[in-house]
Amino acid sequence: MPDDIFGSPRPQLERPNRKRQLADHEQRSTAERVRDCLDYPLLYEMAELLPPPNAVGCPREYPGIVYLIMAALTPVTRSKRSTTGLLASPQDWRSVRAHIRSHLGRRAAAALPLTAPSRGQYQNALNSLLVPAADVLEEAFRKYAARQALSQGLFPSDAPKVWSRPERRQLLVGDATVPKAPSKARAVEIYDEDTGLIRSHRVDPAARIYYENGEKAKRKVRGTKWFFASGRDTGYWTRVILSFAHVAGGEYEDEAAIAVRQFRMLKDALPDCMGVVYDGAFRGVHRDALARTGLLAINKQHGSVAPVFYERISPCRKGHELWCDQGRIAESIRIDDGTRILEPLPIIKLEHRAGATKSRWYHLLKIPCRHGDHDYRVPVGITTTPADRSLRSTDTGRRLKSDTERGFHRAEYLQQIPEASLTHQLLYPYRADSESVHSQFDQSLWNRRMIAYGVDRQKIFVLGFALSQNATSHQIHLEARSKAQQALRVA
């Protein structure tokens, strides 16, 4: 199909290889990541949202900013004990005091004790200070992350929007991962039949069984599931984590529903975002919700979706029988041996029509015919309902039934960017960036197990992970911009 706007799919060996090995100068040491966190402005903005020390009773010895810094450093050092041990060094504690002085002033730094807090003090502050303010801190993180993404050149407003070939920096990527529970125990007390003793164990109340690796190759994992959404440009450390959420349910629909909710919120904060890249957890109902918001939904077609008859049109004496196959319209053609095959029809344009409350999407097809090619427009991406704008027949002008009235799940069968196309082959590999987030998250865990019990405490750890990742991305961006400015001055 030389005139297809999405291009013909290529074999695996002919697809461009965009993988690049991490160079030595792009490595980031633990000491550098600690400095990135200490220089991250969001930590000091979030400290103002925490309640002040009590006027009566035993006051807190350390201000809230110290505990926020420790929360951001815990994923870097991989444990609370390592974080307190790091700050116990007089040199590192002086560095913390110096950064607090530069961001919050001399008075705030002078009020700090001469030694760093202990692990017990941080654990107490985690339960009494950070956990009650988790929702407020998460909202502040989400707003700042959107501003950071825009300042780093992601989702630009001045870049052209080519719906058939969006850029990487114009797309959101998301997925959910299940870190292992902090304990293998599933009961508080276990009876030992050999000794007759009752052994006590600590059990994570939030842990449950989830299934990973899709519906075909299911793999049981016991832990808590967390969803991450991010955006990035080309190059390492350009990723900005924009949102995260806990997935309480164990079904794929639960993860997908939370993902759609998060993406729609991000669309409000990032109006120039063009689409979402996700895995097979998205079905037609999820693609429908995103398409109505004005987003492309780029994912693979579900394996259970079989070809289905669409309609028969008669723009000429021959007539054309149209089917839905591999996410696009195909024509049923009889070949020489008498059998019929489904031949994909060339798509010459992907039309996006933004309305006041929802968007609509169309494929403009070019139907080859011996009587002359025909142009034909087909709605895609959205399963219409009686409440949507009514379509009318081009011949009679009568109102056509909506998809729900005729029992046709359009968003399930017709994708905005069909899977069997070159554009999909180029865009869908961006989903691997979500696996990179999961890998970084697993490496931030001690022994690859969650280091907190309960959803509330785990949310603070996940927030600290997102803060530490975005802090390094922020610092890398500042360093690159500084180098570019120096090069301009030299030139």
C-alpha positions in Angstrom: 0.0 0.0 0.0 2.3 2.8 -1.2 -0.3 5.5 -0.6 -1.3 4.5 2.9 -0.6 7.3 5.4 0.6 4.8 8.1 2.9 2.9 5.8 3.1 -0.9 5.2 4.3 -3.0 8.1 7.8 -4.3 7.8 9.4 -7.6 8.8 11.2 -7.7 12.2 14.7 -7.6 10.6 13.9 -4.6 8.4 12.6 -2.4 11.3 15.0 0.4 12.5 16.9 -0.4 15.6 16.9 2.5 18.0 18.5 0.8 21.0 21.6 2.5 22.3 23.9 1.4 25.2 24.3 3.7 28.2 27.6 5.5 27.8 30.0 6.1 30.7 29.4 9.8 30.9 25.7 9.2 31.2 26.1 7.0 34.4 24.9 8.6 37.6 26.6 7.7 40.9 24.8 7.5 44.2 26.6 10.6 45.4 25.5 12.5 42.4 21.9 11.3 42.8 21.9 12.5 46.4 23.0 15.9 45.3 20.2 15.9 42.7 17.7 15.3 45.4 19.1 18.0 47.7 18.9 20.5 44.8 15.4 19.6 43.7 13.1 22.7 44.3 9.9 20.6 44.7 11.1 19.1 48.0 11.3 22.6 49.5 7.9 23.6 48.1 6.3 20.4 49.5 7.8 21.2 53.0 5.6 24.2 53.2 2.5 22.0 52.9 3.4 20.0 56.0 1.9 21.1 59.3 4.3 23.0 61.7 5.5 21.5 64.9 3.0 21.3 67.8 2.9 24.3 70.1 2.3 22.0 73.1 3.6 18.6 74.1 6.9 17.2 72.7 7.8 19.2 69.7 9.5 17.7 66.6 13.2 18.1 66.7 13.6 18.3 63.0 11.5 20.3 60.4 9.4 18.6 57.8 12.0 19.2 55.0 14.5 16.9 56.6 12.0 14.0 56.5 11.0 14.8 53.0 14.7 14.7 52.0 15.0 11.3 53.7 12.0 10.0 51.9 13.5 11.0 48.5 16.9 9.5 49.4 15.5 6.1 50.6 14.9 4.8 47.0 18.5 6.0 46.1 20.1 4.2 49.1 17.5 1.3 48.9 16.7 1.3 52.7 15.9 3.6 55.6 18.8 2.3 57.5 21.2 3.2 54.7 19.7 6.7 54.5 20.2 7.4 58.1 23.7 5.9 57.9 24.5 8.2 55.0 23.3 11.4 56.8 25.1 10.4 60.0 28.3 11.3 58.3 29.3 14.9 59.4 30.2 15.8 55.9 26.9 14.7 54.4 24.9 16.3 57.2 26.7 19.6 56.6 25.8 19.3 52.9 22.1 18.9 53.9 22.3 22.0 56.1 24.0 23.9 53.3 21.2 23.1 50.8 18.5 23.9 53.3 20.2 27.3 53.9 20.4 28.0 50.2 16.7 27.2 49.6 14.9 28.1 52.9 17.3 30.7 54.4 19.8 30.9 57.2 17.2 30.9 60.0 15.8 27.5 58.9 19.3 26.0 58.6 20.4 27.5 62.0 17.4 25.7 63.7 18.7 22.3 62.6 20.4 20.1 65.2 24.1 19.3 64.7 23.4 15.6 64.1 21.1 13.9 61.6 17.9 12.1 62.8 17.9 8.5 63.7 16.0 5.7 61.9 13.5 5.6 64.8 12.9 9.4 64.5 12.3 9.1 60.7 10.0 6.1 61.2 7.9 8.1 63.8 7.8 11.1 61.4 6.8 8.8 58.6 3.7 7.6 60.5 2.7 10.9 62.2 3.7 13.5 59.6 4.2 12.2 56.0 1.5 9.5 55.9 -1.4 11.9 57.0 -0.2 14.4 54.3 0.2 11.8 51.5 -2.7 13.1 49.4 -1.6 16.7 49.6 2.0 15.8 48.8 0.9 13.6 45.8 -1.2 16.5 44.4 1.7 18.9 44.7 4.0 16.4 43.0 1.6 15.9 40.1 1.2 19.6 39.4 5.0 20.3 39.6 5.8 17.2 37.5 3.6 18.6 34.7 5.3 22.0 34.9 8.7 20.3 34.9 7.8 18.2 31.8 6.8 21.4 29.9 10.0 23.2 31.0 12.1 20.3 29.7 10.5 20.4 26.2 8.0 17.6 26.6 4.5 18.1 25.1 5.5 21.4 23.4 2.7 23.7 22.3 4.7 25.1 19.3 5.5 21.7 17.7 3.3 20.6 14.8 0.8 17.9 15.5 0.9 15.1 12.9 -1.6 12.6 14.1 -0.3 9.9 11.8 3.3 10.3 13.1 3.5 11.8 16.6 6.9 12.4 18.2 8.1 10.5 21.3 8.0 13.7 23.4 4.3 14.2 22.5 3.2 10.8 23.9 2.5 9.5 27.4 3.6 6.0 28.4 2.2 4.0 31.3 2.0 0.6 32.9 1.7 -1.1 36.3 4.2 -3.2 38.2 3.9 -5.5 41.2 6.9 -5.3 43.6 7.1 -8.3 45.9 5.6 -8.0 49.4 8.1 -7.2 52.2 7.3 -10.5 53.8 6.5 -14.0 52.5 4.3 -14.6 55.5 0.5 -14.7 54.9 -0.6 -15.4 58.5 0.2 -13.5 61.7 0.7 -16.7 63.6 1.8 -20.1 62.2 1.8 -23.4 64.0 4.9 -25.4 63.8 3.9 -29.1 63.7 7.4 -30.3 64.5 8.1 -28.3 67.6 4.5 -27.4 68.6 5.4 -23.7 68.9 3.4 -20.8 67.5 5.6 -18.5 65.5 4.6 -14.8 65.0 5.2 -13.2 61.7 4.7 -9.7 60.3 2.2 -9.6 57.4 1.7 -6.9 54.8 -2.0 -6.1 55.0 -1.9 -4.6 51.5 -0.4 -7.6 49.7 -2.5 -9.8 47.4 -2.1 -12.0 44.4 -1.7 -10.3 41.0 -1.1 -11.7 37.6 1.6 -10.3 35.3 2.8 -11.0 31.7 -0.6 -10.8 30.1 -3.6 -13.1 30.0 -1.8 -15.9 28.0 1.4 -16.3 30.0 0.0 -15.5 33.5 2.5 -15.3 36.3 1.4 -15.0 39.9 3.1 -12.3 42.0 2.2 -11.5 45.6 2.6 -7.8 46.5 1.0 -4.5 45.7 0.5 -3.1 42.2 1.5 0.4 41.4 0.8 2.3 38.2 3.2 4.9 36.7 2.7 7.4 33.9 5.6 9.2 32.4 6.8 11.2 29.4 10.3 11.5 27.9 12.4 12.7 25.0 15.3 10.9 23.3 18.3 10.4 25.5 18.8 9.0 29.0 17.5 10.7 32.1 15.1 12.8 30.1 12.1 10.9 31.6 9.7 12.7 33.9 7.3 10.6 36.0 4.0 12.5 35.9 1.7 10.4 38.0 1.4 7.2 40.1 -1.5 5.3 41.6 -2.2 2.2 43.6 -4.1 -0.6 41.8 -6.2 -2.4 44.5 -7.9 -4.9 42.2 -6.3 -8.0 40.7 -8.1 -7.9 37.3 -6.7 -6.3 34.1 -9.8 -4.1 33.9 -8.9 -2.6 37.3 -5.5 -1.5 36.1 -6.8 -0.2 32.8 -9.6 1.8 34.5 -7.1 3.5 36.8 -4.8 4.2 33.9 -7.5 5.8 31.9 -8.4 8.0 34.9 -4.8 9.1 35.3 -4.3 9.8 31.6 -7.4 11.9 31.5 -6.2 14.0 34.4 -2.8 14.4 32.8 -4.5 15.6 29.6 -6.0 18.5 31.5 -2.6 19.5 32.8 -0.8 18.8 29.5 -3.2 20.0 26.8 -0.7 19.4 23.9 -0.2 15.8 24.7 -1.2 13.8 21.7 -1.6 10.2 22.9 -1.0 7.2 25.1 1.1 4.1 24.5 0.0 1.2 26.6 0.0 -2.6 26.6 -2.8 -5.1 25.9 -4.7 -4.3 29.1 -6.5 -1.6 27.1 -9.6 -2.9 25.4 -12.1 -1.0 23.3 -13.9 0.7 26.2 -10.6 2.2 27.4 -9.6 3.3 24.0 -13.0 4.9 23.6 -12.6 7.0 26.8 -9.2 8.3 25.7 -10.3 9.0 22.1 -13.2 11.1 23.3 -10.7 13.1 25.4 -8.7 13.8 22.2 -5.9 11.3 22.8 -4.5 8.6 20.5 -4.6 5.2 22.1 -1.7 3.2 20.8 -1.7 -0.5 21.8 -1.9 -3.9 20.3 -5.2 -5.5 19.3 -6.5 -8.1 21.7 -5.9 -11.7 20.5 -9.6 -12.6 20.8 -10.7 -10.0 18.3 -11.6 -11.8 15.1 -12.5 -10.2 11.7 -16.1 -9.0 11.6 -18.4 -7.8 8.8 -18.8 -4.0 8.7 -21.1 -3.1 5.8 -21.6 -3.3 2.0 -21.5 -0.1 0.0 -22.5 0.5 -3.6 -20.8 3.6 -4.9 -20.6 1.8 -8.3 -22.1 -1.2 -10.1 -19.6 -3.5 -8.6 -20.2 -2.8 -4.9 -17.7 -3.4 -2.1 -18.0 -5.6 1.0 -16.1 -4.1 3.9 -14.8 -5.9 7.0 -13.0 -5.0 10.2 -9.6 -6.7 10.4 -6.5 -6.0 12.4 -7.8 -2.7 13.6 -8.7 -1.3 10.2 -11.2 -1.6 7.3 -10.4 -4.3 4.8 -12.3 -5.4 1.6 -13.4 -8.9 1.0 -11.9 -9.9 -2.4 -12.4 -13.1 -4.4 -9.1 -14.4 -5.8 -8.4 -16.7 -8.7 -8.9 -20.0 -6.8 -12.4 -18.9 -5.7 -11.5 -18.2 -2.1 -11.9 -14.8 -0.4 -9.3 -12.8 1.4 -9.4 -9.6 3.4 -7.3 -6.9 1.6 -6.6 -3.8 3.8 -7.8 -0.6 2.3 -5.3 2.3 2.1 -5.9 5.1 4.6 -5.0 8.4 3.1 -5.8 10.6 6.2 -6.5 10.3 9.9 -8.9 13.1 10.8 -9.3 14.5 14.3 -12.3 16.7 15.0 -12.2 18.3 18.4 -15.6 19.3 19.9 -16.6 21.3 22.9 -17.0 18.2 25.1 -15.5 15.3 23.1 -13.4 14.5 20.0 -14.2 12.4 17.0 -11.8 10.5 14.7 -12.1 9.3 11.1 -10.2 7.3 8.6 -10.4 8.6 5.0 -10.1 5.5 2.8 -9.2 5.1 -0.8 -11.1 2.1 -2.2 -9.5 0.8 -5.4 -12.1 0.0 -8.1 -12.0 -0.7 -11.8 -14.7 1.9 -12.2 -12.5 4.5 -10.5 -11.2 4.8 -6.9 -13.7 5.8 -4.2 -13.1 8.0 -1.2 -14.9 6.8 1.9 -14.9 8.1 5.5 -15.2 5.7 8.4 -15.5 6.8 12.1 -12.8 5.0 14.3 -11.7 4.9 17.9 -15.1 5.7 19.5 -18.2 3.5 19.9 -21.1 5.9 19.3 -24.2 5.9 21.5 -27.6 7.5 20.9 -26.5 10.5 22.9 -23.7 11.2 20.4 -24.1 13.2 17.2 -26.2 11.2 14.7 -24.7 10.0 11.4 -26.9 10.3 8.3 -26.9 8.3 5.1 -25.3 10.1 2.2 -27.9 8.6 -0.2 -31.2 9.0 1.7 -30.3 11.5 4.4 -31.9 9.3 7.0 -30.5 8.9 10.5 -28.2 5.9 10.9 -28.3 3.8 14.1 -25.5 4.3 16.6 -23.0 1.6 17.3 -24.6 0.5 20.5 -28.0 0.3 18.9 -26.7 -2.0 16.1 -24.5 -4.0 18.6 -21.2 -3.0 17.1 -18.2 -2.2 19.4 -16.4 0.1 17.0 -13.6 1.1 19.4 -12.7 -2.6 19.8 -12.4 -3.3 16.1 -11.2 -0.1 14.6 -8.1 1.6 16.0 -6.9 5.1 15.3 -3.5 3.8 14.4 -3.9 0.2 13.1 -1.6 -2.4 14.5 -0.7 -3.7 11.0 1.1 -0.6 10.0 4.6 0.9 10.0 3.5 3.8 12.2 2.4 1.4 14.9 5.6 -0.6 14.6 7.6 2.7 15.2 5.5 4.0 18.1 4.6 0.9 20.1 8.2 0.2 21.1 8.0 3.4 23.2 6.0 1.3 25.7 9.3 -0.3 26.7 10.1 2.9 28.6 7.5 1.8 31.2 9.5 -1.3 31.7 12.5 0.9 32.3 10.6 2.7 35.1 9.7 -0.7 36.6 13.4 -1.8 36.4 14.5 1.4 38.2 11.8 0.9 40.8 12.9 -2.7 41.5 16.5 -1.6 41.8 15.5 1.0 44.5 14.1 -1.8 46.7 16.2 -3.7 49.2 16.4 -7.3 48.0 13.8 -6.3 45.4 11.1 -6.4 48.0 8.9 -3.5 49.1 10.4 -1.9 52.3 7.2 -0.7 53.8 4.1 -2.3 55.2 0.6 -1.1 54.2 -0.5 1.1 51.3 -0.2 4.4 53.2 3.5 3.9 54.0 4.2 2.4 50.6 2.7 5.4 48.9 5.4 7.6 50.6 8.1 5.3 49.3 6.6 5.4 45.8 6.4 9.2 46.1 10.1 9.3 47.1 11.0 7.1 44.2 9.2 9.5 41.7 10.9 12.5 43.4 14.4 11.0 43.1 13.9 10.1 39.5 12.5 13.5 38.5 15.2 15.3 40.6 17.9 13.6 38.5 16.0 14.4 35.2 15.7 18.0 36.4 19.5 18.3 37.1 20.5 16.6 33.8 18.3 19.1 32.0 19.9 22.1 33.8 23.4 20.7 33.0 22.6 20.2 29.3 21.1 23.7 29.1 24.2 25.2 30.8 26.5 23.4 28.4 24.5 24.6 25.4 24.7 28.2 26.6 28.4 28.0 27.1 28.8 26.6 23.6 26.9 29.5 22.2 29.0 32.0 24.1 32.2 30.4 22.8 30.9 30.4 19.3 
